[in-house]
Each structure stands twice: as C-alpha cells, then as structure tokens.
CSV table of C-alpha atoms in Angstrom, one decimal:
chain,number,residue,atom,x,y,z
A,173,MET,CA,-24.0,10.4,2.6
A,174,SER,CA,-22.0,6.5,2.1
A,175,ILE,CA,-20.9,5.2,4.8
A,176,ILE,CA,-18.1,3.3,3.5
A,177,THR,CA,-16.9,7.1,2.6
A,178,GLU,CA,-18.3,8.0,6.3
A,179,MET,CA,-16.2,5.0,8.0
A,180,ASN,CA,-13.2,5.0,6.1
A,181,GLN,CA,-12.9,9.1,7.3
A,182,LEU,CA,-14.1,8.4,10.5
A,183,SER,CA,-11.8,9.7,13.3
A,184,SER,CA,-12.0,11.8,17.3
A,185,GLU,CA,-10.8,15.2,15.0
A,186,THR,CA,-13.2,14.6,11.9
A,187,MET,CA,-16.6,13.1,13.8
A,188,ALA,CA,-19.1,14.9,13.5
A,189,PRO,CA,-21.5,16.1,17.3
A,190,VAL,CA,-24.5,13.9,15.6
A,191,TYR,CA,-25.1,11.0,13.2
A,192,PHE,CA,-27.9,9.4,12.4
A,193,LEU,CA,-28.1,6.0,11.4
A,194,TYR,CA,-31.2,4.5,9.0
A,195,GLY,CA,-31.4,1.2,7.2
A,196,THR,CA,-31.6,-2.1,8.1
A,197,GLU,CA,-28.2,-3.4,7.5
A,198,ARG,CA,-27.6,-4.3,11.3
A,199,TYR,CA,-23.9,-5.0,10.0
A,200,LEU,CA,-23.1,-1.7,8.5
A,201,ILE,CA,-24.8,-0.1,11.6
A,202,GLU,CA,-22.0,-2.3,14.3
A,203,GLN,CA,-19.3,-1.8,11.9
A,204,PHE,CA,-19.9,2.2,11.7
A,205,LEU,CA,-20.2,1.5,15.8
A,206,GLN,CA,-17.6,-0.2,16.4
A,207,LYS,CA,-15.1,2.5,14.0
A,208,ALA,CA,-16.3,5.2,16.1
A,209,SER,CA,-15.5,3.7,19.0
A,210,GLU,CA,-12.5,2.7,18.4
A,211,ALA,CA,-11.5,6.3,16.8
A,212,LEU,CA,-12.8,8.0,20.1
A,213,PHE,CA,-10.9,5.7,23.2
A,214,ALA,CA,-7.2,4.7,23.7
A,215,GLY,CA,-7.1,2.3,26.9
A,216,GLU,CA,-9.6,1.8,29.5
A,217,GLU,CA,-11.6,5.2,28.5
A,218,GLY,CA,-14.6,3.5,26.4
A,219,GLU,CA,-15.4,1.3,29.6
A,220,MET,CA,-17.4,4.8,31.2
A,221,ASN,CA,-17.7,6.7,27.8
A,222,ASP,CA,-19.1,4.2,25.4
A,223,ILE,CA,-23.1,4.6,26.4
A,224,ARG,CA,-25.7,2.4,25.4
A,225,LEU,CA,-29.3,2.9,25.9
A,226,ARG,CA,-32.2,1.7,23.5
A,227,LEU,CA,-35.4,4.1,23.1
A,228,GLN,CA,-38.2,1.5,24.0
A,229,ASP,CA,-36.0,1.3,28.6
A,230,THR,CA,-34.9,5.0,28.2
A,231,PRO,CA,-37.1,8.3,27.8
A,232,LEU,CA,-35.7,10.6,25.5
A,233,GLY,CA,-35.2,12.9,28.3
A,234,GLU,CA,-32.6,11.1,29.9
A,235,VAL,CA,-30.6,10.0,26.7
A,236,VAL,CA,-30.5,13.7,25.8
A,237,GLU,CA,-29.1,14.8,29.7
A,238,GLU,CA,-26.1,11.7,29.2
A,239,ALA,CA,-25.3,13.1,26.4
A,240,GLU,CA,-24.6,16.8,28.0
A,241,THR,CA,-23.0,15.3,31.0
A,242,VAL,CA,-19.4,15.5,30.3
A,243,PRO,CA,-17.0,12.3,29.4
A,244,PHE,CA,-15.8,10.5,32.5
A,245,PHE,CA,-11.4,11.4,32.8
A,246,SER,CA,-11.6,11.2,28.5
A,247,LYS,CA,-11.9,14.3,26.7
A,248,ARG,CA,-14.7,12.6,24.3
A,249,LYS,CA,-17.7,10.5,25.1
A,250,LEU,CA,-19.9,8.0,22.6
A,251,VAL,CA,-23.8,8.3,23.5
A,252,VAL,CA,-26.0,5.6,21.4
A,253,ILE,CA,-29.4,5.5,20.6
A,254,GLN,CA,-31.2,2.4,19.6
A,255,ASP,CA,-33.7,1.5,17.7
A,256,PHE,CA,-35.2,5.0,17.6
A,257,TYR,CA,-38.7,4.6,16.2
A,258,LEU,CA,-40.3,7.6,16.5
A,259,ALA,CA,-38.5,8.5,13.6
A,260,THR,CA,-41.4,5.7,12.1
A,261,SER,CA,-44.9,5.3,11.9
A,262,GLN,CA,-44.3,2.7,14.1
A,263,LYS,CA,-46.6,1.7,17.5
A,264,VAL,CA,-44.4,0.3,20.1
A,265,ALA,CA,-46.2,-0.6,23.4
A,266,THR,CA,-44.1,1.6,26.1
A,267,LYS,CA,-45.6,3.1,29.8
A,268,LEU,CA,-42.2,5.7,29.2
A,269,GLU,CA,-42.9,9.1,28.2
A,270,HIS,CA,-40.2,10.9,25.3
A,271,ASP,CA,-39.7,14.7,24.7
A,272,ILE,CA,-38.9,14.9,21.6
A,273,PRO,CA,-38.4,18.7,22.0
A,274,ALA,CA,-35.4,17.7,24.5
A,275,LEU,CA,-33.9,16.1,21.5
A,276,GLU,CA,-34.8,18.7,19.1
A,277,ALA,CA,-33.5,21.9,21.3
A,278,TYR,CA,-30.1,18.7,21.3
A,279,LEU,CA,-30.3,18.8,17.6
A,280,ASP,CA,-29.7,22.9,17.3
A,281,SER,CA,-27.1,22.8,20.6
A,282,PRO,CA,-25.3,19.8,20.2
A,283,ALA,CA,-22.9,19.4,23.3
A,284,GLN,CA,-19.0,19.4,21.8
A,285,GLU,CA,-17.8,16.2,23.8
A,286,THR,CA,-20.2,13.9,22.8
A,287,VAL,CA,-20.3,12.3,20.2
A,288,LEU,CA,-24.3,10.9,19.6
A,289,VAL,CA,-25.6,8.7,17.1
A,290,VAL,CA,-29.3,8.3,16.7
A,291,VAL,CA,-30.1,4.4,15.1
A,292,ALA,CA,-33.1,4.0,13.6
A,293,PRO,CA,-32.5,0.5,11.8
A,294,TYR,CA,-36.1,0.7,9.7
A,295,GLU,CA,-36.9,0.1,5.7
A,296,LYS,CA,-38.8,3.3,5.9
A,297,LEU,CA,-39.0,7.0,7.8
A,298,ASP,CA,-41.9,9.0,8.8
A,299,GLU,CA,-40.8,11.8,6.5
A,300,ARG,CA,-43.3,14.5,8.0
A,301,LYS,CA,-42.4,14.3,11.6
A,302,LYS,CA,-40.6,17.5,12.2
A,303,ILE,CA,-38.2,15.5,14.6
A,304,THR,CA,-37.2,12.8,11.6
A,305,LYS,CA,-36.9,16.3,9.3
A,306,LYS,CA,-34.1,18.3,12.4
A,307,LEU,CA,-32.5,14.3,12.4
A,308,LYS,CA,-32.0,14.1,8.5
A,309,LYS,CA,-30.9,18.4,8.2
A,310,GLN,CA,-29.2,19.2,11.1
A,311,THR,CA,-26.8,15.6,11.3
A,312,SER,CA,-24.6,13.7,9.9
A,313,ALA,CA,-27.1,11.5,8.4
A,314,ILE,CA,-26.3,8.2,7.1
A,315,ASP,CA,-28.7,5.8,4.7
A,316,VAL,CA,-27.6,1.8,5.5
A,317,ASN,CA,-30.2,-0.1,4.0
A,318,PRO,CA,-28.9,-3.0,1.9
A,319,PHE,CA,-26.1,-2.7,-0.9
A,320,ASP,CA,-26.3,-3.3,-4.6
A,321,GLU,CA,-23.7,-5.1,-6.0
A,322,LYS,CA,-22.2,-1.9,-7.0
A,323,GLU,CA,-22.4,-0.6,-2.9
A,324,THR,CA,-21.2,-4.1,-1.9
A,325,PHE,CA,-18.2,-4.3,-4.4
A,326,ALA,CA,-16.7,-0.9,-3.0
A,327,TRP,CA,-17.2,-2.2,0.3
A,328,MET,CA,-15.0,-4.7,-0.7
A,329,GLU,CA,-12.7,-2.4,-2.0
A,330,ALA,CA,-12.2,-0.2,0.4
A,331,ILE,CA,-12.2,-3.2,2.9
A,332,ALA,CA,-9.1,-4.9,1.7
A,333,LYS,CA,-7.2,-1.5,0.3
A,334,GLN,CA,-7.3,-1.0,4.0
A,335,GLU,CA,-5.2,-4.1,5.1
A,336,GLY,CA,-2.8,-3.3,1.6
A,337,VAL,CA,-4.8,-6.2,-0.4
A,338,ALA,CA,-5.8,-5.6,-4.0
A,339,ILE,CA,-8.9,-8.2,-4.8
A,340,GLU,CA,-9.1,-8.8,-8.7
A,341,GLN,CA,-12.7,-7.9,-10.3
A,342,ASP,CA,-13.5,-11.1,-10.6
A,343,ALA,CA,-12.9,-12.6,-7.1
A,344,LYS,CA,-15.2,-10.2,-6.0
A,345,GLN,CA,-17.8,-11.1,-8.1
A,346,LEU,CA,-17.4,-15.3,-7.4
A,347,LEU,CA,-16.9,-13.7,-4.0
A,348,TYR,CA,-20.8,-12.2,-4.1
A,349,LYS,CA,-21.9,-15.5,-5.8
A,350,ARG,CA,-20.8,-17.5,-3.0
A,351,THR,CA,-21.8,-15.8,0.1
A,352,GLY,CA,-25.0,-13.9,-1.5
A,353,PRO,CA,-25.5,-10.5,0.4
A,354,ASN,CA,-24.2,-11.5,3.7
A,355,LEU,CA,-22.0,-8.5,4.8
A,356,MET,CA,-21.2,-10.2,8.0
A,357,LEU,CA,-20.2,-14.0,5.8
A,358,LEU,CA,-18.6,-12.0,3.2
A,359,HIS,CA,-16.5,-10.0,5.4
A,360,ARG,CA,-15.7,-13.1,7.2
A,361,GLU,CA,-14.8,-14.5,4.1
A,362,LEU,CA,-12.7,-11.8,2.4
A,363,GLU,CA,-10.3,-11.7,5.6
A,364,LYS,CA,-9.2,-15.8,5.2
A,365,CYS,CA,-8.9,-14.5,1.5
A,366,MET,CA,-6.4,-11.8,2.3
A,367,LEU,CA,-5.2,-13.6,4.9
A,368,TYR,CA,-4.2,-16.5,2.4
A,369,SER,CA,-3.0,-14.2,-0.6
A,370,LYS,CA,0.8,-13.3,-0.8
A,371,ASP,CA,2.3,-10.2,0.6
A,372,GLY,CA,1.6,-7.8,-2.5
A,373,ASP,CA,-0.2,-10.2,-3.6
A,374,PRO,CA,-4.3,-9.7,-5.1
A,375,VAL,CA,-6.6,-11.4,-4.0
A,376,THR,CA,-8.3,-13.7,-7.0
A,377,ALA,CA,-10.7,-15.7,-8.1
A,378,SER,CA,-9.5,-18.7,-8.1
A,379,ILE,CA,-8.2,-17.5,-4.1
A,380,VAL,CA,-12.1,-17.9,-3.5
A,381,ASP,CA,-12.8,-20.9,-5.5
A,382,GLU,CA,-10.4,-22.8,-3.0
A,383,LEU,CA,-11.4,-21.5,0.5
A,384,VAL,CA,-15.0,-20.1,-0.3
A,385,ALA,CA,-17.9,-22.6,-0.4
A,386,GLU,CA,-21.0,-22.2,-1.4
A,387,THR,CA,-23.6,-21.0,0.7
A,388,VAL,CA,-26.4,-24.1,1.2
A,389,GLU,CA,-28.7,-21.1,-0.1
A,390,GLN,CA,-26.7,-20.6,-2.6
A,391,SER,CA,-26.6,-24.8,-3.6
A,392,VAL,CA,-29.9,-24.4,-4.0
A,393,PHE,CA,-30.0,-22.1,-6.7
A,394,THR,CA,-27.7,-23.9,-8.7
A,395,VAL,CA,-29.7,-27.0,-7.9
A,396,ILE,CA,-32.9,-25.3,-8.9
A,397,ASP,CA,-30.5,-24.2,-11.6
A,398,TYR,CA,-29.8,-27.9,-13.1
A,399,THR,CA,-33.5,-29.0,-12.6
A,400,ALA,CA,-34.2,-26.2,-15.3
A,401,LYS,CA,-31.2,-27.4,-18.1
A,402,GLY,CA,-33.0,-30.9,-17.0
A,403,ARG,CA,-29.2,-32.0,-15.6
A,404,ALA,CA,-30.9,-34.7,-13.4
A,405,GLY,CA,-27.9,-35.7,-13.1
A,406,ASP,CA,-25.6,-33.0,-11.7
A,407,ALA,CA,-28.9,-32.2,-9.1
A,408,VAL,CA,-28.6,-35.6,-7.3
A,409,ARG,CA,-25.1,-35.2,-7.6
A,410,LEU,CA,-25.1,-32.2,-5.7
A,411,TYR,CA,-28.4,-32.9,-3.5
A,412,HIS,CA,-25.4,-36.2,-2.0
A,413,GLN,CA,-22.7,-33.6,-1.3
A,414,LEU,CA,-24.9,-31.4,0.3
A,415,LEU,CA,-26.4,-34.4,2.4
A,416,ARG,CA,-22.6,-35.7,3.2
A,417,GLN,CA,-22.1,-32.3,4.7
A,418,LYS,CA,-24.7,-32.9,7.2
A,419,GLU,CA,-27.5,-30.4,5.6
A,420,GLU,CA,-31.0,-31.9,6.8
A,421,PRO,CA,-32.8,-33.2,3.5
A,422,LEU,CA,-36.0,-31.4,5.1
A,423,ALA,CA,-34.1,-28.0,5.8
A,424,ILE,CA,-32.7,-28.9,1.6
A,425,LEU,CA,-37.1,-28.7,0.8
A,426,ALA,CA,-37.2,-25.6,2.6
A,427,LEU,CA,-35.5,-24.1,0.5
A,428,LEU,CA,-36.4,-25.3,-2.6
A,429,THR,CA,-40.0,-24.4,-2.1
A,430,ARG,CA,-38.8,-20.7,-1.3
A,431,GLN,CA,-36.6,-20.7,-4.1
A,432,PHE,CA,-39.7,-22.0,-6.0
A,433,ARG,CA,-41.9,-19.4,-4.1
A,434,GLN,CA,-39.4,-16.1,-5.0
A,435,PHE,CA,-39.3,-17.5,-8.4
A,436,PHE,CA,-43.1,-17.6,-9.1
A,437,GLN,CA,-43.7,-14.0,-6.9
A,438,VAL,CA,-40.7,-12.6,-9.4
A,439,LYS,CA,-42.2,-14.1,-12.3
A,440,THR,CA,-45.6,-12.6,-12.5
A,441,ARG,CA,-44.4,-9.1,-11.4
A,442,LEU,CA,-42.0,-9.4,-14.2
A,443,ALA,CA,-44.9,-10.1,-16.9
A,444,LYS,CA,-46.4,-6.9,-15.1
A,445,GLY,CA,-44.0,-4.6,-15.6
A,446,TYR,CA,-42.2,-4.0,-12.0
A,447,THR,CA,-38.6,-3.3,-11.6
A,448,GLN,CA,-36.2,-4.9,-9.8
A,449,LYS,CA,-35.9,-1.8,-7.5
A,450,GLU,CA,-40.3,-2.7,-7.2
A,451,MET,CA,-39.8,-5.8,-6.2
A,452,ALA,CA,-38.0,-5.7,-4.4
A,453,SER,CA,-39.4,-3.5,-2.0
A,454,GLN,CA,-42.5,-5.0,-2.3
A,455,LEU,CA,-41.2,-8.7,-1.9
A,456,LYS,CA,-38.9,-8.3,0.8
A,457,LEU,CA,-35.8,-9.3,0.0
A,458,HIS,CA,-32.4,-8.5,-1.6
A,459,PRO,CA,-32.0,-6.6,-4.9
A,460,TYR,CA,-29.5,-9.4,-5.5
A,461,VAL,CA,-31.5,-12.0,-5.0
A,462,VAL,CA,-33.9,-10.3,-7.0
A,463,LYS,CA,-31.0,-9.8,-9.7
A,464,LEU,CA,-30.6,-13.6,-9.5
A,465,ALA,CA,-33.9,-14.4,-9.8
A,466,MET,CA,-35.1,-12.6,-12.9
A,467,GLN,CA,-32.2,-14.5,-14.7
A,468,GLN,CA,-33.0,-17.3,-13.5
A,469,VAL,CA,-37.0,-17.3,-14.3
A,470,LYS,CA,-36.5,-16.4,-18.1
A,471,ALA,CA,-36.3,-21.0,-18.8
A,472,LEU,CA,-39.3,-20.7,-16.2
A,473,THR,CA,-42.8,-20.7,-17.5
A,474,THR,CA,-45.3,-19.6,-15.2
A,475,LYS,CA,-47.1,-22.9,-15.8
A,476,GLN,CA,-43.6,-24.7,-14.1
A,477,LEU,CA,-43.3,-23.3,-11.4
A,478,ARG,CA,-46.7,-23.2,-10.1
A,479,GLN,CA,-46.1,-27.2,-11.3
A,480,ALA,CA,-42.8,-27.0,-8.8
A,481,LEU,CA,-44.7,-25.9,-5.7
A,482,ILE,CA,-47.1,-28.2,-6.3
A,483,VAL,CA,-44.6,-31.4,-5.6
A,484,CYS,CA,-42.8,-29.2,-3.5
A,485,GLU,CA,-46.1,-29.8,-1.1
A,486,GLU,CA,-46.7,-32.8,-1.9
A,487,THR,CA,-43.2,-34.3,-1.3
A,488,ASP,CA,-43.2,-32.0,2.2
A,489,TYR,CA,-46.9,-33.5,3.3
A,490,ALA,CA,-45.6,-37.0,2.1
A,491,ILE,CA,-42.4,-37.1,4.3
A,492,LYS,CA,-44.2,-35.7,7.6
A,493,THR,CA,-46.9,-38.3,6.9
A,494,GLY,CA,-44.3,-41.1,7.0
A,495,GLN,CA,-45.3,-41.8,3.4
A,496,ALA,CA,-42.0,-41.8,1.8
A,497,ASP,CA,-37.9,-41.7,3.2
A,498,LYS,CA,-37.1,-37.7,3.6
A,499,GLU,CA,-33.8,-38.0,1.8
A,500,LEU,CA,-35.3,-40.3,-1.1
A,501,ALA,CA,-38.6,-38.9,-1.5
A,502,VAL,CA,-36.1,-35.7,-2.6
A,503,GLU,CA,-34.4,-37.0,-4.5
A,504,LEU,CA,-37.1,-38.3,-6.8
A,505,LEU,CA,-38.8,-34.5,-6.6
A,506,LEU,CA,-35.2,-33.3,-8.1
A,507,LEU,CA,-35.6,-36.5,-10.6
A,508,ARG,CA,-39.8,-35.3,-11.1
A,509,LEU,CA,-38.2,-31.3,-11.7
A,510,ALA,CA,-35.9,-32.0,-14.2
A,511,SER,CA,-38.0,-34.4,-16.2
A,512,THR,CA,-40.8,-31.3,-16.2
C-alpha cells in the first residue's frame, strides 16, 4: 500500500483497526501518525486517547491490554507501539518478556474502537517470523522506506494539491536537486514556495530558484563538479561563498572527503555491473544520492578518485597538525583537484 495514497484517505470512518508501518523514513512515519491523530480526535480528545509506547520499555501484553481498553470520553483511541524490533532479527538487550501470542490473537480480532499502529523503523524485516507474516497479511501494511525520485515527485504533488496549488515539473526537479532526498527539508521549502506563489498561480522553477538555496552538501557536490571540469575559478568562488555563510573549512573538507569516498565506491561497483538499487542497499545511501554519483563518476577515472581521497587526507592532516591554515589549505586543495 502506498503511504501517499493512505495518508490522503485517512479519516475516522475509513481507518483500519491495525496498521503496520515498516521502513526507515521516520519523517513519513511521523507524518502518518500526526494525520491519524488529527483524523481521530477533535479538541482535547487526543490528550487521553493518543497513547505512544516503546516496545523496549513496555511488555507486549500491556500494549494489547491498552488497545483493548475502551477510549476515555471519546469514540476512538489511537495506540502506537514504536520500535517493533520483534519483526526483525535484531537482538535487543531488555529484561522484558513479550507475549507475542497475545498480539497475534489481537490481530485476529482487533478492538473496533482502537486504531493500533505497529511501527518497525528498520530496513529489513525477518520474513520467516510468524508475527512478521501475520502483521503483513492481516493489517494495513505500509512500506515507509525512502522514496525514489518518482515517488518524491508524487509526494510533492499530493502536498501541493492539498493546499490547492499546482507545481510545475521543472519546479519539482529543481526543488529536489536543491534539497536532496531530505523529506523534512523538502516539505518546509515547498511550503515556503507555495506561500510565495500568487493565488491560483503554480509554483515555478523561477520561484524555487529565488527562494530555495542549495544545501551545503549540494554545494559541495557542485564544487566537485567544477573541479572535475577543470573550472578552478568557479570551485573557489563557490567555496568562498560557503565561507561567507559561516561554513567551517574543516566541515567542508569532511564533506568533500565523504563525497569522493562515495564516488570511489560507486565507480568500483559500476565496473562490476551493480545496479543503482544494489549499490544504494550495499552503501546504505539514498537511491537519489547514488543516481547523482553515477552521473558524476562518468567524467572521473578510478585513479583520479583515489588520488582525490589521498590529497583530501593529506590536507586534513596538515590542518590538524598546524602545518597549514585551514581556509587556505582547502582552497589549495580545490586548485589541485581542478588541475588533475
């Protein structure tokens, strides 16, 4: 089930008795829980009937008891069990004993007044476990792993549609490029653009360009692009712009090093025939980050990337041992990178 579709349809009358959210995109999880609470409660009803529990602190039997307890001066009740590691193969240090059969029995006959949300914010589930199979089969199970580019664009469209605003394709692409896959940041910047657009007018690329600045990470990515193309002057100018924004040279250097390391990892895997999805999984990176890296490394050899990592490490050592001024050292690094 798509979380975009599900959130758009959330209402007190149509909500399922049990939801199972699994995946690592915590911002989407929080958005879902917020919308579920808003759909269920009016006024102060939620204060006594919106129950949030952590599995590591609460025996599963108590969670089931809470779900079976009638709401307090309200028609409905929301019970959320966070960090449901029992659906994974993870070993968690805890002295609690969890009554898994009690939850399995509850799933067979859930309380109609309660909406139970089981949250497993993990990349992988243990599909062999009975409770995992039961949760995925007998609940409204929703994948909340990071969006790919297409899903992110659909998510932006859904947000804009709720506000009665259109967003042009070029605007979505530029907004995604400026913010990267950080959904919280993307949502905040999109709201700013929608407020800026005039009544009835769409959000355009020019509005995004005017209002949304590149993240530091995106700026560093652009710096590397300049150095790869031998545009030393542009790389240094953008570096000075980051300094004027009070960014630390050592922090910029760390981002440069991390970026080159990711490029090297992607380059070597491309040579072995790995797909974008496989690389994202292996390197624990967002698919969009891998996509950008795949585009960038076409213009770089493995030897260049290895040398870039070496000079980054040398620069870091020189700064931290007091052999070089940090601002000048990073600038000289960019000049060296652009000349290779």
